[in-house]
CSV table of C-alpha atoms and ligand atoms in Angstrom, one decimal:
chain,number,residue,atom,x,y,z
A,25,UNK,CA,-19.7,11.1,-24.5
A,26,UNK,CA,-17.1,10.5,-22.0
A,27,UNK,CA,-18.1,8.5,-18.8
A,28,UNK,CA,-18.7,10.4,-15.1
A,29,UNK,CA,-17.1,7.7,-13.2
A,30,UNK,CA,-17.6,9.2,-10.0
A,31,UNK,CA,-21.5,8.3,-10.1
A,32,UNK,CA,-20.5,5.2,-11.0
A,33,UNK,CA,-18.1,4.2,-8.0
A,34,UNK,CA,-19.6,1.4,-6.1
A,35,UNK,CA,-21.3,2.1,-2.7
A,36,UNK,CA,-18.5,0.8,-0.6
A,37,UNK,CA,-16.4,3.5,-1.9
A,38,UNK,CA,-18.6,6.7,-0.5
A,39,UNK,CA,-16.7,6.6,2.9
A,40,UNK,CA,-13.1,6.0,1.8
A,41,UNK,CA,-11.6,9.9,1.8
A,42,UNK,CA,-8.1,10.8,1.3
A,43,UNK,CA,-6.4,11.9,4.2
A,44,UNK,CA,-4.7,15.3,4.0
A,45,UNK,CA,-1.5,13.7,6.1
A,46,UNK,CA,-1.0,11.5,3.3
A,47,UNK,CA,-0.9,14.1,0.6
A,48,UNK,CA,1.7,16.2,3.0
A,49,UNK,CA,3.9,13.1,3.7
A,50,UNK,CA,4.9,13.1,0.2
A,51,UNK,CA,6.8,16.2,0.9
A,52,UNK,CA,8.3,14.0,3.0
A,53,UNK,CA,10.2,12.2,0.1
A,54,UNK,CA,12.2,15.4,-0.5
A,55,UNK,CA,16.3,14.4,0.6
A,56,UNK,CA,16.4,16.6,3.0
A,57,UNK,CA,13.6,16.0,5.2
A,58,UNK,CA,14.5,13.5,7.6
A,59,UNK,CA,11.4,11.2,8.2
A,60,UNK,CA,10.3,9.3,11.5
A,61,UNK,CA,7.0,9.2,9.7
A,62,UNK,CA,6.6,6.1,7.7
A,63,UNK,CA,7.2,2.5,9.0
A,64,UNK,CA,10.0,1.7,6.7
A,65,UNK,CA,12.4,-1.2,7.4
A,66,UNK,CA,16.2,0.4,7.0
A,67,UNK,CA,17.6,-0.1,3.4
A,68,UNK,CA,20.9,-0.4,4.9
A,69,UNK,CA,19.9,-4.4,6.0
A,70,UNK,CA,18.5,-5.4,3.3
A,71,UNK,CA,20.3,-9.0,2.4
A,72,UNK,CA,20.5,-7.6,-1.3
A,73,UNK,CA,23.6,-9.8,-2.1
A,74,UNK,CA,21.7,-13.3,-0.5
A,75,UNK,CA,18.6,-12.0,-3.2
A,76,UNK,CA,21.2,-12.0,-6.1
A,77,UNK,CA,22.1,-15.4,-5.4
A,78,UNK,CA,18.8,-16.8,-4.6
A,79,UNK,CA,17.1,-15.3,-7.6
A,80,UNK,CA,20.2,-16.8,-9.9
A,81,UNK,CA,19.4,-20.4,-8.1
A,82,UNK,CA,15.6,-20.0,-8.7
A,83,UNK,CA,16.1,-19.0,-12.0
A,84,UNK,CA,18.8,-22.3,-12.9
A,85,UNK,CA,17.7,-25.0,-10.7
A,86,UNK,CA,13.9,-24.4,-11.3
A,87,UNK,CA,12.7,-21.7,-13.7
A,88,UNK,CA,9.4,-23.9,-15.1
A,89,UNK,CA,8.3,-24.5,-11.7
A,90,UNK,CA,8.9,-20.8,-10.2
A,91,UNK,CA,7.9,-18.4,-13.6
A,92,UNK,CA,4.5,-20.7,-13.9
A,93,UNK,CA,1.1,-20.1,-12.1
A,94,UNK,CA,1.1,-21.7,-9.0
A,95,UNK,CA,-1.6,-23.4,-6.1
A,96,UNK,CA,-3.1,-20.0,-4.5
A,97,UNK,CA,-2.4,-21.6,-1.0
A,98,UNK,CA,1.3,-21.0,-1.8
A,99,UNK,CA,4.8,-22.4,-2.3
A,100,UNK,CA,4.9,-25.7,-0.8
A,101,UNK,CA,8.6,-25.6,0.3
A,102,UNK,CA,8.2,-21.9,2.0
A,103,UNK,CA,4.3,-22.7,3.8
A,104,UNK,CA,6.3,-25.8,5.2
A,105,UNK,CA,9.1,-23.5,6.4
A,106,UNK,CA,6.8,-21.0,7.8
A,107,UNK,CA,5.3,-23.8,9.7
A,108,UNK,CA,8.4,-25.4,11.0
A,109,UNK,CA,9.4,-21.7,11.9
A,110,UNK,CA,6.2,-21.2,14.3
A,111,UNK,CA,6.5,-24.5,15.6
A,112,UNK,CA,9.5,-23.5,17.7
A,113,UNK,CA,7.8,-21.1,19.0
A,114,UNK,CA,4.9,-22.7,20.0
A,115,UNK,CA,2.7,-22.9,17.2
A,116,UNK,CA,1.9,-26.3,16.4
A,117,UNK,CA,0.9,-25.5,12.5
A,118,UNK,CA,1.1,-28.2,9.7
A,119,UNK,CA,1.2,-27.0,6.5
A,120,UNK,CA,-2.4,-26.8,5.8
A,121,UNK,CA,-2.8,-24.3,8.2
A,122,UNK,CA,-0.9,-21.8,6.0
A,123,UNK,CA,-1.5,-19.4,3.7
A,124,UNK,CA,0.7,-16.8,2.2
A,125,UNK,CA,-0.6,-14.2,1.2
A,126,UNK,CA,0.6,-11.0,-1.1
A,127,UNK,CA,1.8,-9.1,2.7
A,128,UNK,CA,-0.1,-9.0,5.9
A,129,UNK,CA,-1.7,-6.6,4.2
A,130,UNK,CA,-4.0,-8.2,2.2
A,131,UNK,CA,-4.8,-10.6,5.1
A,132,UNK,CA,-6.4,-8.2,6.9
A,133,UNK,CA,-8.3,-7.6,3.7
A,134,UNK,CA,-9.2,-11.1,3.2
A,135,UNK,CA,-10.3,-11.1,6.7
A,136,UNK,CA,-12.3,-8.6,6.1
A,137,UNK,CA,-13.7,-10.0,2.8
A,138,UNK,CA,-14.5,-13.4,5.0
A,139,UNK,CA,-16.1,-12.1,8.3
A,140,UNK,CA,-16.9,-8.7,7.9
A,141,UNK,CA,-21.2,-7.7,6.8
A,142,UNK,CA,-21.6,-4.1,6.9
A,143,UNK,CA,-22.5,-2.8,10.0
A,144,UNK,CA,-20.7,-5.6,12.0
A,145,UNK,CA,-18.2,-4.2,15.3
A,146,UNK,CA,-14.6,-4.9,15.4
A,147,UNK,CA,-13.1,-4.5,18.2
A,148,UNK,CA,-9.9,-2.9,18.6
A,149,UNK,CA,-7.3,-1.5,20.6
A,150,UNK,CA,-7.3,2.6,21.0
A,151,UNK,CA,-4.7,3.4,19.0
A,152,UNK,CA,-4.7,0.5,16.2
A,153,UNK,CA,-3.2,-0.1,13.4
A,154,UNK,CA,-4.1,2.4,10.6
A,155,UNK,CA,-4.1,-0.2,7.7
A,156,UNK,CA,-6.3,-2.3,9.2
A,157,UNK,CA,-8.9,0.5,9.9
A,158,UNK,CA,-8.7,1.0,6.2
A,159,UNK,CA,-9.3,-2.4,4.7
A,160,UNK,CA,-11.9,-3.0,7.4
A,161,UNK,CA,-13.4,0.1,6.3
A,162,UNK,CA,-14.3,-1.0,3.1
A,163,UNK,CA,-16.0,-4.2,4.2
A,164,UNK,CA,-18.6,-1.5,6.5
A,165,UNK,CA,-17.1,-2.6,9.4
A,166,UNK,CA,-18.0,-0.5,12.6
A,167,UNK,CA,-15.6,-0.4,16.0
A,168,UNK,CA,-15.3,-1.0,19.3
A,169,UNK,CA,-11.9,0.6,20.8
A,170,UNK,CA,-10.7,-0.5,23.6
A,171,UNK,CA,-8.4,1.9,25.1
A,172,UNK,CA,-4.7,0.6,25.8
A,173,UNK,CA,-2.1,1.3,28.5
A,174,UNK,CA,1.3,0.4,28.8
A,175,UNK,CA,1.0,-3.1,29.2
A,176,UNK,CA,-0.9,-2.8,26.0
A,177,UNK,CA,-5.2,-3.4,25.9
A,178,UNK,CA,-7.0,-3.0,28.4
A,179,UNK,CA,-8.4,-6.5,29.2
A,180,UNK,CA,-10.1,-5.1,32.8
A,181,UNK,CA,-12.3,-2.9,30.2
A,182,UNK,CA,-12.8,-6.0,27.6
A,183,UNK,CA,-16.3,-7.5,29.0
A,184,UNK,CA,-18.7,-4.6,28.5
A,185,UNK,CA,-17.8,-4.2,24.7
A,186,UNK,CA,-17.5,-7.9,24.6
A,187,UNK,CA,-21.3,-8.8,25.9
A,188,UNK,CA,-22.0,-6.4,22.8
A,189,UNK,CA,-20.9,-8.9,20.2
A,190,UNK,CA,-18.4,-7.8,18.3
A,191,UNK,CA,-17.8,-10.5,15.3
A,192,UNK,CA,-13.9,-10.3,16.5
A,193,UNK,CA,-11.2,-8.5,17.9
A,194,UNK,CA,-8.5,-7.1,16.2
A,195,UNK,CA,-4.9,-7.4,18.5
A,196,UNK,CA,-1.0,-6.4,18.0
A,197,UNK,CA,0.6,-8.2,21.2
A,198,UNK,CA,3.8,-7.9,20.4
A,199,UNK,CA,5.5,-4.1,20.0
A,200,UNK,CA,2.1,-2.6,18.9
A,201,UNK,CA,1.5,-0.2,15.5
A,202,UNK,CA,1.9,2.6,16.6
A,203,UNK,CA,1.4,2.4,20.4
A,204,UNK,CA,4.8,0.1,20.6
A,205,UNK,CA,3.4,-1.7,23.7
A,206,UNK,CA,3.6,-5.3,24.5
A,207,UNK,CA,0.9,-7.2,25.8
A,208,UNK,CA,2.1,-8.5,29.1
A,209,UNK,CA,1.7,-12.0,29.7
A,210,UNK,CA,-1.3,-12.1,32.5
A,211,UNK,CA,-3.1,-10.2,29.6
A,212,UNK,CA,-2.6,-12.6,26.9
A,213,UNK,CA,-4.2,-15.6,29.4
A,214,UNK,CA,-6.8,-13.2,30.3
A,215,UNK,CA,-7.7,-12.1,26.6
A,216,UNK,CA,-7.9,-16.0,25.4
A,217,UNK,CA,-10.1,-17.2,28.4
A,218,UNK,CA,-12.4,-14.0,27.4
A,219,UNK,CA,-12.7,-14.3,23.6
A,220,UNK,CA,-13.3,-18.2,25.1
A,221,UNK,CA,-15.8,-17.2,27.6
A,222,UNK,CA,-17.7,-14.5,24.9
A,223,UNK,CA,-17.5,-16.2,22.1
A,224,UNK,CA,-15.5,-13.6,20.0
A,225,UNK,CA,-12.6,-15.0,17.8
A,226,UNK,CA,-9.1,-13.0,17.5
A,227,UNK,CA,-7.2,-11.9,14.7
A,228,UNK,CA,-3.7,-11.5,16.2
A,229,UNK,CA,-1.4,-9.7,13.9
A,230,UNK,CA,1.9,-10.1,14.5
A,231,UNK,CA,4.3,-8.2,12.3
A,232,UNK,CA,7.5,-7.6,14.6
A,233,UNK,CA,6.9,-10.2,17.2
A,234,UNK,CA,10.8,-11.2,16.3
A,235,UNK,CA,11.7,-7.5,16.2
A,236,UNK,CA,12.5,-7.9,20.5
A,237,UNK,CA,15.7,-6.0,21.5
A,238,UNK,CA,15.3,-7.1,24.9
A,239,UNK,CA,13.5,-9.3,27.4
A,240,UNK,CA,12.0,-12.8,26.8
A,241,UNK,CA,9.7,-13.5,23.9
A,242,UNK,CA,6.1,-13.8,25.7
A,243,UNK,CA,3.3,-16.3,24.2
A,244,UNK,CA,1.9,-15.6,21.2
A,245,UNK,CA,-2.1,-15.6,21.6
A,246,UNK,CA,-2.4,-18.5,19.7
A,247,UNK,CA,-0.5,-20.8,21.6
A,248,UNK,CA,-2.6,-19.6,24.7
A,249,UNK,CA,-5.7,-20.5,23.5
A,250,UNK,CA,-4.6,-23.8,22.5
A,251,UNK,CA,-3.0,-24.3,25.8
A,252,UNK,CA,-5.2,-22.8,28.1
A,253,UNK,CA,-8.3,-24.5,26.3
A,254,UNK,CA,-6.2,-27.4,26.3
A,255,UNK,CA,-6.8,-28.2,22.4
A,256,UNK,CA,-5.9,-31.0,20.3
A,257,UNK,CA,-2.5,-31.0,19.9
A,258,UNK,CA,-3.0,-30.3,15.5
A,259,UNK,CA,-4.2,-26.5,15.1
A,260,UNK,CA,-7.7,-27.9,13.6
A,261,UNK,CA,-9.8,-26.0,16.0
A,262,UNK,CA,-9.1,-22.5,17.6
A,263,UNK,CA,-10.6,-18.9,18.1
A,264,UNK,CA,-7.2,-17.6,16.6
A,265,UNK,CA,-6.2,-16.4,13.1
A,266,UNK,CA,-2.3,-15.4,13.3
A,267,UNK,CA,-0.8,-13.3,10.9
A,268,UNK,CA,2.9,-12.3,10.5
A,269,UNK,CA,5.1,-11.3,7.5
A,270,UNK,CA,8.0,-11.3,6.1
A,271,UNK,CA,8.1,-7.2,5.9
A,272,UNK,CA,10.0,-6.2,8.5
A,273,UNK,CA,12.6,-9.3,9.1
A,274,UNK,CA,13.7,-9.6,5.3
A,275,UNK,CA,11.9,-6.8,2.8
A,276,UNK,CA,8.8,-5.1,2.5
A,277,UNK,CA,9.1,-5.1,-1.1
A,278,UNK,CA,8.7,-8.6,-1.5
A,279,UNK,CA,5.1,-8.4,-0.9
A,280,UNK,CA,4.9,-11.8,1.5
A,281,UNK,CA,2.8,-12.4,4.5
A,282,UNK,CA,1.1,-15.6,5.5
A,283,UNK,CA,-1.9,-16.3,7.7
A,284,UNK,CA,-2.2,-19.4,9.7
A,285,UNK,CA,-5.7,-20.7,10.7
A,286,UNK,CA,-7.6,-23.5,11.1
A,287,UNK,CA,-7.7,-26.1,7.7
A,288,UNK,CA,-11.8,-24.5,7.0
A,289,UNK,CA,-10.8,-20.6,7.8
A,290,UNK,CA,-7.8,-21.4,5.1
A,291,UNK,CA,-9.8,-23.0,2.8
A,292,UNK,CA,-12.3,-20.3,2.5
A,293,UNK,CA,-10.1,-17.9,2.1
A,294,UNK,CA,-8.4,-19.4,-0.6
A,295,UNK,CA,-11.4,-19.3,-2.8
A,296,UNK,CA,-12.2,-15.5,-1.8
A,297,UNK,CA,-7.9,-15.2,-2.4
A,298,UNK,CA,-8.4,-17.1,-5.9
A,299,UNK,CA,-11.1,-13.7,-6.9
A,300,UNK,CA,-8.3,-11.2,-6.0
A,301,UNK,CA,-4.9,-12.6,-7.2
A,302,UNK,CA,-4.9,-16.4,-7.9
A,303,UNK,CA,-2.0,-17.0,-5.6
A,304,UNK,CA,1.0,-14.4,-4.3
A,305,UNK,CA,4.0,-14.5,-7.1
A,306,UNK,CA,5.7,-17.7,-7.0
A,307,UNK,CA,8.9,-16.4,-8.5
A,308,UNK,CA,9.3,-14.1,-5.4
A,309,UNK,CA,7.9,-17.1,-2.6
A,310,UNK,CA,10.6,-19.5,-4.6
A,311,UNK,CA,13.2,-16.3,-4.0
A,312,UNK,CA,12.3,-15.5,-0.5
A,313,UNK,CA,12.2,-19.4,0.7
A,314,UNK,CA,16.0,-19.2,-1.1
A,315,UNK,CA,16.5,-16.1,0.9
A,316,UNK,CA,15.6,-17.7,4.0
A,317,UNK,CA,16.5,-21.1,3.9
A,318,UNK,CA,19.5,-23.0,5.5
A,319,UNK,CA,19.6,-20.5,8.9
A,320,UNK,CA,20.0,-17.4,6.9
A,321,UNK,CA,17.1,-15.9,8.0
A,322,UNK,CA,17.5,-16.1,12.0
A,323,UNK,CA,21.1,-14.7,11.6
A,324,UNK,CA,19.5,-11.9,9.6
A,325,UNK,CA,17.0,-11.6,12.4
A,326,UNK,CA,20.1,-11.3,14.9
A,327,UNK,CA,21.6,-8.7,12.6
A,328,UNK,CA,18.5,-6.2,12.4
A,329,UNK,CA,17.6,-6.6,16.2
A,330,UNK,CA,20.9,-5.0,16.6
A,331,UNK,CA,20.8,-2.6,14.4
A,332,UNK,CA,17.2,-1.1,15.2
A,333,UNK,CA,18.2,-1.6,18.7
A,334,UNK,CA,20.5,1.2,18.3
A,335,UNK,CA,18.4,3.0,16.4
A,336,UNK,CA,16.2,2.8,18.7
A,337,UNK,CA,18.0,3.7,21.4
A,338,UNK,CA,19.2,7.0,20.0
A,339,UNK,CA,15.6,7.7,19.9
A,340,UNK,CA,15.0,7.5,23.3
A,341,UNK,CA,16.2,6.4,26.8
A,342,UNK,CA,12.7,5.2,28.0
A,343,UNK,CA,11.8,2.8,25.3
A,344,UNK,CA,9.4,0.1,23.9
A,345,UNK,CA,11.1,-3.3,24.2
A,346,UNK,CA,11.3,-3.9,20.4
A,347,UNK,CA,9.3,-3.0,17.1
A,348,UNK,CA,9.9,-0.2,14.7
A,349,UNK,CA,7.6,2.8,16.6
A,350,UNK,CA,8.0,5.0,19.8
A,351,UNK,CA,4.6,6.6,20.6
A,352,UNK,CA,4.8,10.3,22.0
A,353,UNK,CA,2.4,11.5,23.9
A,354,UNK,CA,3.2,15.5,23.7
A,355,UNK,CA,2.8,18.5,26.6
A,356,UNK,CA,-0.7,19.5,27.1
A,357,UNK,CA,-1.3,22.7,24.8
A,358,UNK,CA,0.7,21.4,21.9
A,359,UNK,CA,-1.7,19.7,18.7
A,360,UNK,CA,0.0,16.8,17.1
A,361,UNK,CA,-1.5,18.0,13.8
A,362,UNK,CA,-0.1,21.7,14.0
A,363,UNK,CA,3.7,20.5,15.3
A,364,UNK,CA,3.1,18.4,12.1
A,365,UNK,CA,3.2,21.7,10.0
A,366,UNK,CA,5.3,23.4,12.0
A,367,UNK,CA,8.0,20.2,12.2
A,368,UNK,CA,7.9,20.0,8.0
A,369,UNK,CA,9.0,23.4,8.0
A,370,UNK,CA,11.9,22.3,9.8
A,371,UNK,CA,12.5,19.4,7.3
A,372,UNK,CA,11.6,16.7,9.8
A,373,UNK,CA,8.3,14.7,9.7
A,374,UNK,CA,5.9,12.1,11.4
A,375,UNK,CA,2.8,10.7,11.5
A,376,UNK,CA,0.4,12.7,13.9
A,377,UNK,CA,-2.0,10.0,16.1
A,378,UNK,CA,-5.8,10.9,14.8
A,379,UNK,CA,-5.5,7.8,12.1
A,380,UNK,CA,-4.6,5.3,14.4
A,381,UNK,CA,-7.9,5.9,16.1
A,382,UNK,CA,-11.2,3.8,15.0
A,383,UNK,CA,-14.4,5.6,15.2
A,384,UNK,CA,-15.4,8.4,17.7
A,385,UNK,CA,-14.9,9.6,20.7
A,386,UNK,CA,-10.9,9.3,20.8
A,387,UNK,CA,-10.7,12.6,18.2
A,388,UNK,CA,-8.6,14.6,21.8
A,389,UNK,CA,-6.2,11.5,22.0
A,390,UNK,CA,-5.6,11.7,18.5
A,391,UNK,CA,-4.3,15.0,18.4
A,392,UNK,CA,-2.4,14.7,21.9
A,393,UNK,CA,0.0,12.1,20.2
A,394,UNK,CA,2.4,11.1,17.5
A,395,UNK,CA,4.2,7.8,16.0
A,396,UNK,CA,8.0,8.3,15.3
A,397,UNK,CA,9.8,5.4,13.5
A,398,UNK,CA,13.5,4.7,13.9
A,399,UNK,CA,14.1,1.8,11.6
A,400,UNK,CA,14.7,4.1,8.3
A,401,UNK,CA,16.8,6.9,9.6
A,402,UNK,CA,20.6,6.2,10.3
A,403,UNK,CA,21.6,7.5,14.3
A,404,UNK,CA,23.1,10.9,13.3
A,405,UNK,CA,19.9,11.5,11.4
A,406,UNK,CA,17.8,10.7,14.2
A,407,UNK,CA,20.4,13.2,16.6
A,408,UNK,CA,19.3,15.8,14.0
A,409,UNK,CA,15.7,14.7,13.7
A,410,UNK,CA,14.8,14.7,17.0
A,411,UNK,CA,16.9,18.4,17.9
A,412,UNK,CA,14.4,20.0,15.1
A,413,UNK,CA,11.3,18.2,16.6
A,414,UNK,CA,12.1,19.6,19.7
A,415,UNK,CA,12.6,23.3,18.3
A,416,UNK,CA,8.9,22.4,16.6
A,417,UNK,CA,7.4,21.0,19.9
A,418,UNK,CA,9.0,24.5,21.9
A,419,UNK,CA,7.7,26.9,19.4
A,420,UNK,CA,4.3,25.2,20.0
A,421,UNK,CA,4.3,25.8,23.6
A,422,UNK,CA,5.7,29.2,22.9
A,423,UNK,CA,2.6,29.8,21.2
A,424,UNK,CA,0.1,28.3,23.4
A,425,UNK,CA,1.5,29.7,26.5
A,426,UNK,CA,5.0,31.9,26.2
A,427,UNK,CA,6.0,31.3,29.6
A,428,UNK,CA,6.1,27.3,29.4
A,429,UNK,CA,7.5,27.2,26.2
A,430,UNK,CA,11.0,29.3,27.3
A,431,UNK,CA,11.5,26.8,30.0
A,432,UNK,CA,11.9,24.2,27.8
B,525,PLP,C1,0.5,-4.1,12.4
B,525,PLP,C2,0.8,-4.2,11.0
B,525,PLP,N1,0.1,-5.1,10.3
B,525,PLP,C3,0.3,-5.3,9.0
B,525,PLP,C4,1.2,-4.5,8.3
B,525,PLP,C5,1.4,-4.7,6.8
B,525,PLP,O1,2.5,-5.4,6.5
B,525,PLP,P1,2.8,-6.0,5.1
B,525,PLP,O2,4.0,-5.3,4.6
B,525,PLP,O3,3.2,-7.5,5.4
B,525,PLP,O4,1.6,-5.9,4.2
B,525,PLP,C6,2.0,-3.6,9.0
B,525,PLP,C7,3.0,-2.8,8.3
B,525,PLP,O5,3.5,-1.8,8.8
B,525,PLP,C8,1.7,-3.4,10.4
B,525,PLP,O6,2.4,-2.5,11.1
């Protein structure tokens, strides 16, 4: 008798649904579709020649060490690089205060393993990221969203949801998934003398904080809260867990993130990390520590800042400062979720804004806006892109209201 799995499925699964935008954006594989839907770092600057050699050094100078299991807090040489790393920009982390972990990805879902019962409020920013939502989800997590402008959340609207207890907040300061807003500076003191104040810890993720094609790099949250709380100078205390990765400044492929925390918030999560995976591969952490090592890395940082730049530039004239998104807001009339259709037809594809919304209440939002990348596509394609999105966005109009949509 063969097994119905489906009754079987644990209660934590009842919620997850596949999303219907997700099935269509694998037509978005096809060649000739140009895509401004995923978040995909270009190909084009990936240091594949600097991975030849680092694997070939890896694999002579120290096979046993790098092929064998290794501690799940990570590779000692690479957590002590990461920490020397954010230590120039502030962060005073020792090496204890890092953990690499298999992509920011699967921080959030050890954060969510760590602090989230069912039925506990997160509270994020209005749009958020989408993968977050999703490994939250799992964990039961319920939201509060705070609603975002261009100088990214709202911190004049934090206090009411705060006073409701939330067990954290959720924040992207720096070129936000998929709003591409930065947290301005007054707002990062202000949101680190709150969660202070209230009592609510922050998880700041912080994938393209080096991503910055212009203007001075602000803060990180962080460093604020040790400053402005005037801290020890160690990171052994703190209402901050930081996460970055190495996704979007070397390769997503490589599957490395790393979370720095205080030593107890690392050391639990290391035992809830031992469950999942044991430790991140150590063949690729002894690779990417190659990879990086010796300068490389911030001369490849230099190299994809101008490239995306560009790209980004193409894209539009009025722009986020840095990042991999542009966040369209589209005429009244038009639903992000139809132009979606309509824009496929036309080979050219995005990701319409409902996801990146937690919860209720922000459903109209959703469907008023759209996240366009412009890391993946090369400039002429992003010429071509964005002359077919605007054929889908005027046939829209057309429809909703003739008259409008000839003006255009
Ligand atoms: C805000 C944010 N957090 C986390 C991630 C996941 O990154 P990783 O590839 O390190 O898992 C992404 C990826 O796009 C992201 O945009």
């Amino acid at each position: 008798m063969s097994t119905a799995w489906t009754s079987r499925y644990a209660q934590r699964t009842k919620g997850m649904k596949s999303s219907a935008i997700r099935e269509l954006l694998k037509i978005t594989q096809r060649p000739e579709v140009i895509s401004f839907a995923g978040g995909l770092p270009a190909p084009d600057v990936f240091p594949t020649t600097r991975f030849q050699e680092a694997c070939q050094t890896v694999l002579q100078q120290y096979p046993e060490q790098a092929l064998q299991y290794g501690a799940t807090e990570g590779f000692e040489p690479l957590r002590e690089m990461i920490a020397r790393h954010t230590a120039r920009y502030g962060v005073k982390a020792k090496v204890e205060n890092v953990l690499i972990t298999s992509g920011s990805q699967q921080a959030l879902d050890l954060i969510g393993k760590l602090l989230i019962n069912s039925g506990d409020r997160v509270l994020v920013e209005a749009p958020t990221y989408l993968g977050a939502l999703q490994a939250f989800n799992i964990y039961g997590a319920e939201y509060l969203s705070v609603p975002s402008d261009e100088d990214g959340l709202r911190t004049d609207l934090l206090e009411g949801p705060l006073r409701s207890g939330p067990k954290f907040m959720y924040v992207l300061p720096n070129f936000q998934n998929p709003g591409g807003t930065t947290l301005s500076e007054g707002r990062r003191h202000e949101l680190v003398l709150m969660a202070d104040r209230y009592g609510v810890p922050i998880v700041e993720d912080d994938p393209y904080g080096q991503l910055r094609y212009e203007g001075e790099h602000l803060p990180s949250l962080v460093v604020l809260d040790r400053e402005n709380l005037r801290r020890d100078q160690g990171y052994s205390i703190g209402n901050v867990i930081y996460l970055s990765t190495f996704s979007k400044t070397v390769a997503p492929g490589i599957r490395l993130g790393w979370i720095i925390a205080p030593p107890d918030v690392i050391a639990k999560m290391i035992q809830l990390k031992q469950g999942m995976d044991l430790h991140t591969s150590t063949f690729t952490q002894a690779v990417a520590y190659e990879v990086a090592k010796d300068g490389f890395l911030d001369e490849h940082v230099k190299l994809i800042r101008r490239v995306y730049g560009e790209r980004r530039d193409v894209m539009l004239a009025a722009h986020p400062k840095g990042g991999l998104f542009l966040w369209v807001t589209l005429p009244a009339g038009v639903d992000a979720k139809k132009l979606f259709e309509a824009a496929l037809k036309l080979n050219v594809a995005f990701v319409p804004g409902d996801p990146f919304y937690a919860g209720n209440g922000f459903s109209e939002e959703g469907s008023r806006h759209l996240r366009l990348n412009f890391s993946n596509a090369k400039p002429d394609q992003i010429r071509e892109g964005i002359r077919r999105l605007a054929i889908a966005v005027k046939q829209q109009m057309e429809a909703v209201s003739p008259a409008i949509g000839s003006r255009l």
